[in-house]
PDB file of C-alpha atoms in Angstrom:
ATOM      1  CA  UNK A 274     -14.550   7.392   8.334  1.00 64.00           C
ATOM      2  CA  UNK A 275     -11.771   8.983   6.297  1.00 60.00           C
ATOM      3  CA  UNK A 276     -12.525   9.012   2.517  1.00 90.00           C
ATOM      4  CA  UNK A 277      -9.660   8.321  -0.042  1.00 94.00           C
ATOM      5  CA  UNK A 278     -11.269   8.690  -3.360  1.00 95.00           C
ATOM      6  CA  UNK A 279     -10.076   7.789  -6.655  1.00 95.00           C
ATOM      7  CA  UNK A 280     -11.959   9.357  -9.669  1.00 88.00           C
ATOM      8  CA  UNK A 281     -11.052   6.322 -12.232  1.00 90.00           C
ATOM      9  CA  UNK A 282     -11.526   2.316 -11.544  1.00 92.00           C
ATOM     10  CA  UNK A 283     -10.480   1.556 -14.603  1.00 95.00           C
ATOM     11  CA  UNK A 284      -8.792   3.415 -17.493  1.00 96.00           C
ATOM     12  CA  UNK A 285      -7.219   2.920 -20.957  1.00 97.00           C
ATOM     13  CA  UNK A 286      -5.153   5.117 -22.454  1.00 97.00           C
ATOM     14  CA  UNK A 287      -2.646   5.260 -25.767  1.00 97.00           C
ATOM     15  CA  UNK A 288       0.687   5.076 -25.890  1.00 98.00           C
ATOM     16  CA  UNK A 289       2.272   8.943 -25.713  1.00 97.00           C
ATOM     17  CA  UNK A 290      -1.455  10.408 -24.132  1.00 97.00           C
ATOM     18  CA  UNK A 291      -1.376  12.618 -21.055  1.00 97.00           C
ATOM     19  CA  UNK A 292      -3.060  11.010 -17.985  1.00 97.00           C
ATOM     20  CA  UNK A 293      -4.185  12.323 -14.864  1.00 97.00           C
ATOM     21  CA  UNK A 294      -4.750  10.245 -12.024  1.00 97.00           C
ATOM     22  CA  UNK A 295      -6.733  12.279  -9.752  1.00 96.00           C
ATOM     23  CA  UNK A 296      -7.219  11.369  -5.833  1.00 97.00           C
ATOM     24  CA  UNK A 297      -9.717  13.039  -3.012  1.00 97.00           C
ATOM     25  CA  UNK A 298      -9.547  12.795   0.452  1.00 96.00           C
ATOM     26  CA  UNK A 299     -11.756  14.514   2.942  1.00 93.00           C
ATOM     27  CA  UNK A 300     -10.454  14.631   6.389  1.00 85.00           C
ATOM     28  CA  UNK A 301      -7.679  17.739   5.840  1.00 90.00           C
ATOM     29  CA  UNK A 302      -5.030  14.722   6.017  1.00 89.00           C
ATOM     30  CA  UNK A 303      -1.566  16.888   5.165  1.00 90.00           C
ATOM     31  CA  UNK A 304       0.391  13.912   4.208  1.00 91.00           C
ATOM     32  CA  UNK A 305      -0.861  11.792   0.520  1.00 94.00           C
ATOM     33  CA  UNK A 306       1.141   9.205  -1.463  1.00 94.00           C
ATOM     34  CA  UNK A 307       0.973   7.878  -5.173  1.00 96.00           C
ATOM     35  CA  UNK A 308       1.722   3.730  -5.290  1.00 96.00           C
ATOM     36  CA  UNK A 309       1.755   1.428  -8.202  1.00 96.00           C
ATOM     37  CA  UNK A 310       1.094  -1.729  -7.911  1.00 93.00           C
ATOM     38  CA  UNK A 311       2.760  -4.858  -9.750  1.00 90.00           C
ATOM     39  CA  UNK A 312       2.164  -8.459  -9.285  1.00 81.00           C
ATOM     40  CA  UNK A 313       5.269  -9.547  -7.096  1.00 77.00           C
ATOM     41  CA  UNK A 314       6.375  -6.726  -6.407  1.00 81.00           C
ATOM     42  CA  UNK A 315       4.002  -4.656  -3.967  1.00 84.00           C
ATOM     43  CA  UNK A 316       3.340  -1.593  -3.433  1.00 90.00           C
ATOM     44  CA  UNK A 317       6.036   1.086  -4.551  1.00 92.00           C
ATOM     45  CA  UNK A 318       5.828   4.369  -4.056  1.00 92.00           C
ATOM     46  CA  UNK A 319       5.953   7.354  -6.524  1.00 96.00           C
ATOM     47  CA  UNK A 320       5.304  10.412  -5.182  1.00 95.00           C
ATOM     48  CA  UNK A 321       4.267  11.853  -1.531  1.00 93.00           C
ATOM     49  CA  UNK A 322       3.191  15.500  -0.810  1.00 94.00           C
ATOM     50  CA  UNK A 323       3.299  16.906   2.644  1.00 90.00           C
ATOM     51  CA  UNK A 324       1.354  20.095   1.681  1.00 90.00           C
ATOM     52  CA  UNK A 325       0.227  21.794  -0.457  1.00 93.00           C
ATOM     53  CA  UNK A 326       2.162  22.720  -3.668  1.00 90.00           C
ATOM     54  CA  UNK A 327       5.063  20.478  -1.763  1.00 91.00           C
ATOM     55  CA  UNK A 328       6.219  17.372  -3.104  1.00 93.00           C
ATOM     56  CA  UNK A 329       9.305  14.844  -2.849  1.00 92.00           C
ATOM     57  CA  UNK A 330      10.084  12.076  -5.232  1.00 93.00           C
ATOM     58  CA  UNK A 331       8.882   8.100  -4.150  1.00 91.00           C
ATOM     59  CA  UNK A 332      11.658   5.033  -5.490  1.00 89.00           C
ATOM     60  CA  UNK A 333      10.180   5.354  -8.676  1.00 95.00           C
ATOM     61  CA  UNK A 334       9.309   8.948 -10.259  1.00 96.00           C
ATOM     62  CA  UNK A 335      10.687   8.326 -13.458  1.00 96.00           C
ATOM     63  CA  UNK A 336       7.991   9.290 -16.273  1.00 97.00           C
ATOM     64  CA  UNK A 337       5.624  10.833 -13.467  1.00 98.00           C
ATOM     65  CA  UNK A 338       5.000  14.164 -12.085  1.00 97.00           C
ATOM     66  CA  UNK A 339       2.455  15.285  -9.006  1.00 97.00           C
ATOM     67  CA  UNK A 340       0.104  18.164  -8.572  1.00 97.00           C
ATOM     68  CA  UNK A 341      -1.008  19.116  -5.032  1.00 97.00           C
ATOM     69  CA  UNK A 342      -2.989  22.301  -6.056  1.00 95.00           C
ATOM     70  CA  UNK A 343      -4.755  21.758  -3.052  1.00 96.00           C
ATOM     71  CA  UNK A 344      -4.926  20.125   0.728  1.00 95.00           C
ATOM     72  CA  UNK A 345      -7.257  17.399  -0.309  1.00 96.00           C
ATOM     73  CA  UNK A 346      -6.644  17.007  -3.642  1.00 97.00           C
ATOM     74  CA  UNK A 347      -3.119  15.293  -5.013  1.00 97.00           C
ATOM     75  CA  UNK A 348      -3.018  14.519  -8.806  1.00 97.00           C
ATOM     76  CA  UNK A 349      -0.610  11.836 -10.192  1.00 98.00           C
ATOM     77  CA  UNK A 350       0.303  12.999 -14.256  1.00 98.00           C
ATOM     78  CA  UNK A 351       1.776  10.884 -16.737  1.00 97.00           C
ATOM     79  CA  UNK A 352       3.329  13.266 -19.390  1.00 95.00           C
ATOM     80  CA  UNK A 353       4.062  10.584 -22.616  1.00 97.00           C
ATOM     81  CA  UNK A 354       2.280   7.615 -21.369  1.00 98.00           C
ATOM     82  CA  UNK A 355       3.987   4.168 -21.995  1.00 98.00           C
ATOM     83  CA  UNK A 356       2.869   0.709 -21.982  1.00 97.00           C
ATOM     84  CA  UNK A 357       5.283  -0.176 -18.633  1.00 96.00           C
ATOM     85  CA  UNK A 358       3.154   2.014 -16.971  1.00 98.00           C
ATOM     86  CA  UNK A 359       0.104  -0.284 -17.157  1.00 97.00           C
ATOM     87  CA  UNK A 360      -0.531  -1.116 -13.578  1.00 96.00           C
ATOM     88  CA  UNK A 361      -2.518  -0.585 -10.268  1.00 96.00           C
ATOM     89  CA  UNK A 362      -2.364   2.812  -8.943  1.00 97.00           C
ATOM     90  CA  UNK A 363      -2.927   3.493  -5.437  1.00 96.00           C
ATOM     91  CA  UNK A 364      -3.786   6.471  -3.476  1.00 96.00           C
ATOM     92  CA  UNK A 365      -3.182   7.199   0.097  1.00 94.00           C
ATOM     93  CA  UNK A 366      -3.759   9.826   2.682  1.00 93.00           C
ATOM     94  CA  UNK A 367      -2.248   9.904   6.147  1.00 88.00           C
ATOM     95  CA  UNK A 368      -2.261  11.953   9.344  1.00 79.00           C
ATOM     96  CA  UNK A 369       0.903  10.782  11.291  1.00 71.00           C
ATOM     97  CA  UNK A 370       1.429   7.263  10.798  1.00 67.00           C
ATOM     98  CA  UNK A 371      -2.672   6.450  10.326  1.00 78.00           C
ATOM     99  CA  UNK A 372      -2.858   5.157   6.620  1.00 86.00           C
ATOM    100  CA  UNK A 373      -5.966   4.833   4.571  1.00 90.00           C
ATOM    101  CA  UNK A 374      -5.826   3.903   0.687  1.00 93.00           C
ATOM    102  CA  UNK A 375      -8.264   4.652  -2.079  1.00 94.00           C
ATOM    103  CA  UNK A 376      -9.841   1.930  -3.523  1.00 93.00           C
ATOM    104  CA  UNK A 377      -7.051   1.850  -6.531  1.00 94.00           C
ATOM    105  CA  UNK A 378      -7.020   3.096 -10.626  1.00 96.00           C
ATOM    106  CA  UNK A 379      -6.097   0.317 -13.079  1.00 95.00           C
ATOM    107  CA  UNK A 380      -4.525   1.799 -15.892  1.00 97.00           C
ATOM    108  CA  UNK A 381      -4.128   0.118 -19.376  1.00 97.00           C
ATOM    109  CA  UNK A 382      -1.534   1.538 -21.988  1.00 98.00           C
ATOM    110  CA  UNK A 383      -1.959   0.373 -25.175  1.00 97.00           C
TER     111      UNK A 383
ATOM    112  CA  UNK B  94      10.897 -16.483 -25.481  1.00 34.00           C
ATOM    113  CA  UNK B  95       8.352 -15.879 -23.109  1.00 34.00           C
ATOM    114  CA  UNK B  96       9.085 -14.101 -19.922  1.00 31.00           C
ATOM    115  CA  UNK B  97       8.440 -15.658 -16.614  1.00 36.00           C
ATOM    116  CA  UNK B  98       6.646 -12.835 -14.099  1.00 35.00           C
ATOM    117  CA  UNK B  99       7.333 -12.643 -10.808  1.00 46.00           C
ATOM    118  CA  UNK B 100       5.432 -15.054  -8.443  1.00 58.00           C
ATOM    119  CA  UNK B 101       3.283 -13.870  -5.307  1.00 73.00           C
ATOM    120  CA  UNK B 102       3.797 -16.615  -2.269  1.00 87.00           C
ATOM    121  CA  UNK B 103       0.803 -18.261  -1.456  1.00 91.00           C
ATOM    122  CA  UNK B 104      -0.814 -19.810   1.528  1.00 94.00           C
ATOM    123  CA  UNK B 105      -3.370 -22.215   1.134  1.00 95.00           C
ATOM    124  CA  UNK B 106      -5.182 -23.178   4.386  1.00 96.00           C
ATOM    125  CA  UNK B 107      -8.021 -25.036   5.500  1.00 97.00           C
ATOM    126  CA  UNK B 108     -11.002 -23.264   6.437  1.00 97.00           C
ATOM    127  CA  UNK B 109     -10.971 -23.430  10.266  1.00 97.00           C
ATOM    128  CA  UNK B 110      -7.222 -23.917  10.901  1.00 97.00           C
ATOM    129  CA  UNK B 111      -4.458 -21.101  12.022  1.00 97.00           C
ATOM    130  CA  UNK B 112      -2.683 -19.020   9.574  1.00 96.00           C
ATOM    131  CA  UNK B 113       1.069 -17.580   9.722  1.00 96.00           C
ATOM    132  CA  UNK B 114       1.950 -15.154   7.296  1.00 95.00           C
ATOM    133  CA  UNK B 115       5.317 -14.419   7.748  1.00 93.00           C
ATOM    134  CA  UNK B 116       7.072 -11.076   6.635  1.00 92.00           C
ATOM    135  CA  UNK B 117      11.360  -9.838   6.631  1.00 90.00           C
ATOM    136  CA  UNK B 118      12.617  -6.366   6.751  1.00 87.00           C
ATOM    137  CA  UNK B 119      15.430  -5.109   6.808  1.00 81.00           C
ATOM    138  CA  UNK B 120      16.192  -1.484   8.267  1.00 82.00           C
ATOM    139  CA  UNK B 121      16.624  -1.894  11.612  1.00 81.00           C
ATOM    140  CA  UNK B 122      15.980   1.601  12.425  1.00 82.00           C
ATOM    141  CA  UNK B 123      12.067   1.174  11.052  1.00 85.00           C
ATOM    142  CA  UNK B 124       9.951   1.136  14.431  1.00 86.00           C
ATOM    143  CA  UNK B 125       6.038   0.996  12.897  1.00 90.00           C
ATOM    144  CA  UNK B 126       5.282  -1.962  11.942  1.00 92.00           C
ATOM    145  CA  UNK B 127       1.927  -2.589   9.685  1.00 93.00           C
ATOM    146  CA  UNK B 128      -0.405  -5.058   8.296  1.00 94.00           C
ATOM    147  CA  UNK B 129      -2.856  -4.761   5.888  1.00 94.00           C
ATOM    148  CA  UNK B 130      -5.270  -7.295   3.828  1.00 95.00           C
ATOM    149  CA  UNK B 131      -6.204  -6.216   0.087  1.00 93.00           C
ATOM    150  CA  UNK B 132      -9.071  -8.015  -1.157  1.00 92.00           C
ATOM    151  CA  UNK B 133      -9.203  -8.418  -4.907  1.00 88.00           C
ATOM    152  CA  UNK B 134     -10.468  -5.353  -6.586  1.00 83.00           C
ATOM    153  CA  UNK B 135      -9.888  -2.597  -3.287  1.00 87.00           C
ATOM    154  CA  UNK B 136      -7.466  -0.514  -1.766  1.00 90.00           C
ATOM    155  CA  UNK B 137      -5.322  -2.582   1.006  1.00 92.00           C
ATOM    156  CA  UNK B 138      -6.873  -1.982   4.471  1.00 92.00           C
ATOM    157  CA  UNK B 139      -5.302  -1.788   8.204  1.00 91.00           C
ATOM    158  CA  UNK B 140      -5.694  -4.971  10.063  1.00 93.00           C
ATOM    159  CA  UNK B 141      -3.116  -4.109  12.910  1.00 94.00           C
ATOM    160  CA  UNK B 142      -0.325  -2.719  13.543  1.00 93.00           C
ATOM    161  CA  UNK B 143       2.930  -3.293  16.320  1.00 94.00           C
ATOM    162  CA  UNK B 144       5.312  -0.440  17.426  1.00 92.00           C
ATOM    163  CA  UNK B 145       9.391  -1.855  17.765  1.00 91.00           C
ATOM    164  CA  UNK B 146       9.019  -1.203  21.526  1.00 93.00           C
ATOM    165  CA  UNK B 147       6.608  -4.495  21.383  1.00 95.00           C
ATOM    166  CA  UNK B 148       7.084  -7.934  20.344  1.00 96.00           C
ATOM    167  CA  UNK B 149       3.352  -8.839  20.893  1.00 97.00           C
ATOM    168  CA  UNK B 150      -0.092  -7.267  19.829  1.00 96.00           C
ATOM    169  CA  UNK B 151      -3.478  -9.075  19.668  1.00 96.00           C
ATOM    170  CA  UNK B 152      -6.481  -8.113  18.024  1.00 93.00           C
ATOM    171  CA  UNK B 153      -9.967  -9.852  16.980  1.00 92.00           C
ATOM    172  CA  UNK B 154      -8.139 -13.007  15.502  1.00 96.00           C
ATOM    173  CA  UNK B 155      -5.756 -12.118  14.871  1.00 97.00           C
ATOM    174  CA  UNK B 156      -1.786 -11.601  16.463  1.00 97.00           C
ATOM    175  CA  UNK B 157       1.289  -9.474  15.129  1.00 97.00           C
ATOM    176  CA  UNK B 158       4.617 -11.027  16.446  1.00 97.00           C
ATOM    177  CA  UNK B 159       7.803  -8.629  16.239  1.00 96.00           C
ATOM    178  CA  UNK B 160      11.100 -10.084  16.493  1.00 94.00           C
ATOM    179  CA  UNK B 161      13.953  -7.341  16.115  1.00 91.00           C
ATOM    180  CA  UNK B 162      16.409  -9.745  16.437  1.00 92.00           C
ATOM    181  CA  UNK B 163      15.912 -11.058  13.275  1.00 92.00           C
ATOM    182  CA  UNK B 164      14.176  -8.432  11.766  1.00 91.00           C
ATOM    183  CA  UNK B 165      10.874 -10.595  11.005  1.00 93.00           C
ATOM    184  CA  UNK B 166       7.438  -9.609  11.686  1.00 93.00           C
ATOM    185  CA  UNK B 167       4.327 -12.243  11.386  1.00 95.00           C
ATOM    186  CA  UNK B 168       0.876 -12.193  11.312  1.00 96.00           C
ATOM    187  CA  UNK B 169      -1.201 -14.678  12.766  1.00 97.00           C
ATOM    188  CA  UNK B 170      -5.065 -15.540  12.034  1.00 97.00           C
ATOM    189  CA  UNK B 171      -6.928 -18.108  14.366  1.00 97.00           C
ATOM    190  CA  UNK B 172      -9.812 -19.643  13.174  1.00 97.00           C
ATOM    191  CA  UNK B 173      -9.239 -18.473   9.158  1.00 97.00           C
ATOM    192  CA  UNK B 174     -12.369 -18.076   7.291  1.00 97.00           C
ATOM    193  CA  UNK B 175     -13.125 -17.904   3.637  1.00 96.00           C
ATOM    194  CA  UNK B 176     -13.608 -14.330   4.119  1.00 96.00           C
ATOM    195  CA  UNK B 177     -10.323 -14.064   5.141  1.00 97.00           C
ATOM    196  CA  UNK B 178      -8.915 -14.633   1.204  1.00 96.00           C
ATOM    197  CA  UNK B 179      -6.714 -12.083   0.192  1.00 95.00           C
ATOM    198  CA  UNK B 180      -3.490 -10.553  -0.137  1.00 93.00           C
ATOM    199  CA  UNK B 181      -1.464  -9.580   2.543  1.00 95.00           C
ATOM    200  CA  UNK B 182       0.969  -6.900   2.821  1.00 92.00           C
ATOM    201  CA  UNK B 183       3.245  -5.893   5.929  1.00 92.00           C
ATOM    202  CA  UNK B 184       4.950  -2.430   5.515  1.00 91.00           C
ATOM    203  CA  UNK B 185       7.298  -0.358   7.553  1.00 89.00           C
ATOM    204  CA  UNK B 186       7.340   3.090   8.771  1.00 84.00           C
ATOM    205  CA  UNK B 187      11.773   4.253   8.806  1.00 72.00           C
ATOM    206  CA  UNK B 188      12.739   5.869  12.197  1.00 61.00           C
ATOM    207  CA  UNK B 189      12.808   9.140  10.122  1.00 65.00           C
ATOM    208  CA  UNK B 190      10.090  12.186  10.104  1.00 53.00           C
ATOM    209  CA  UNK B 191       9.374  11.096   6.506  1.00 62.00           C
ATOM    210  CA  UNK B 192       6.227   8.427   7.195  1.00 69.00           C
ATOM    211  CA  UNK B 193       6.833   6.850   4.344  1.00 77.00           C
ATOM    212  CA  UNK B 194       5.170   3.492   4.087  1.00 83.00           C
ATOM    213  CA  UNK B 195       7.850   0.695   2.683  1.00 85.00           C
ATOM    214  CA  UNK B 196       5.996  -2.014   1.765  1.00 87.00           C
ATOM    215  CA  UNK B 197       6.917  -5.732   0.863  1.00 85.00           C
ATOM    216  CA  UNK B 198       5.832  -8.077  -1.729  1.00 82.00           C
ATOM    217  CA  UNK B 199       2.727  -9.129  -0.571  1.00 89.00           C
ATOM    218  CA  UNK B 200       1.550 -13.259   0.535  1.00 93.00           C
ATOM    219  CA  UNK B 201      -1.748 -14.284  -1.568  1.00 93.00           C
ATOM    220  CA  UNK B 202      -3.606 -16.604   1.355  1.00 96.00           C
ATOM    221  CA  UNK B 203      -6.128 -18.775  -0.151  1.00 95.00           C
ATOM    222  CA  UNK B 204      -8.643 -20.700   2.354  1.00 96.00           C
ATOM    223  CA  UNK B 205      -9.932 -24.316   1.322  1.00 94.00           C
ATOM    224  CA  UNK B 206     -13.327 -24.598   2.275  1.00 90.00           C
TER     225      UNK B 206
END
């Protein structure tokens, strides 16, 4: 079975801190996606990367940046961290249209 | 004052009855259709899926319906069990190269035992 894994369940972090987000997958999947997740709202996407070092904005990059270093790692940074960007964070990897999410990051800003 | 969040729909069911979750979108030119189930806690997980050349797919349970028409897409569960409590999400794949996964807002189904 493909692998999606998230290093962090749960993390809190203070207002204006760096955070990295940092998401493994282990079947050479080219294609990975950053989500948050908000009650009400869904899933919404903030980044995708179709290879390495390649990257292309989601509907809401604003106060996030991506990393994708390498194939099966893709790293989701929050350069001044704020407290509307406590939330669920979801990884994905995909191969075509075959999806498979990590098991999620919930971030606290404080 | 005190400000009012936004409200996932819910769907409460009795334990051994049918469910119909029921989904819109709205770019007609999407033609992957997806559901998934996220149980409290995980990442959401594929339950089935329908392409826009189909208006029909069955699979243990459960039954995506597809009508372009209207743009709506619903998921049917026969027989829902407790285990079957969770959040459900359909999502769209655009007509593009992109694969981007759209999702919508998500139905919270609870099961009364």
């Amino acid at each position: 079975d493909v692998k999606v894994t998230q290093s962090s369940r749960y993390l809190v972090k203070r207002t204006g801190e760096k955070v990295f987000l940092e998401c493994v997958q282990d079947m050479d999947h080219e294609n990975m996606f950053w989500y948050r997740q908000d009650p009400g709202l869904g899933l919404r996407l903030i980044y995708f990367s179709y290879d390495v070092k390649m990257k292309e904005k989601g509907d809401i990059p604003e106060g996030y940046s991506v990393s994708r270093e390498k194939k099966e790692r893709f790293s989701l940074i929050l350069e001044s961290a704020s407290t509307n960007q406590t939330s669920m964070y979801l990884c994905a990897s995909s191969w075509g249209d075959g999806y498979t999410f990590g098991s999620g990051t919930r971030l606290t800003v404080v | 004052g005190e400000s009012v969040g936004l409200h996932l729909p819910t769907l409460s069911v009795q334990e051994g009855d049918n469910s119909i979750i029921n989904c819109a979108y709205s770019n007609s030119a999407s033609d992957y259709f997806i559901w998934y189930k996220q149980e409290s806690g995980k990442g959401p997980q594929f339950i089935i899926d329908i392409r826009s050349n189909m208006d029909k797919r069955q699979g243990q349970r459960v039954t995506v319906l597809l009508n372009k028409t209207v743009k709506h897409l619903s998921l049917q569960i026969a027989a829902t069990q407790p285990g079957d409590s969770a959040v459900y999400f359909c999502a769209e794949i655009r007509g593009d190269s992109s694969y981007k996964l759209i999702f919508g807002s998500g139905t919270r189904l609870l099961v009364r035992p």
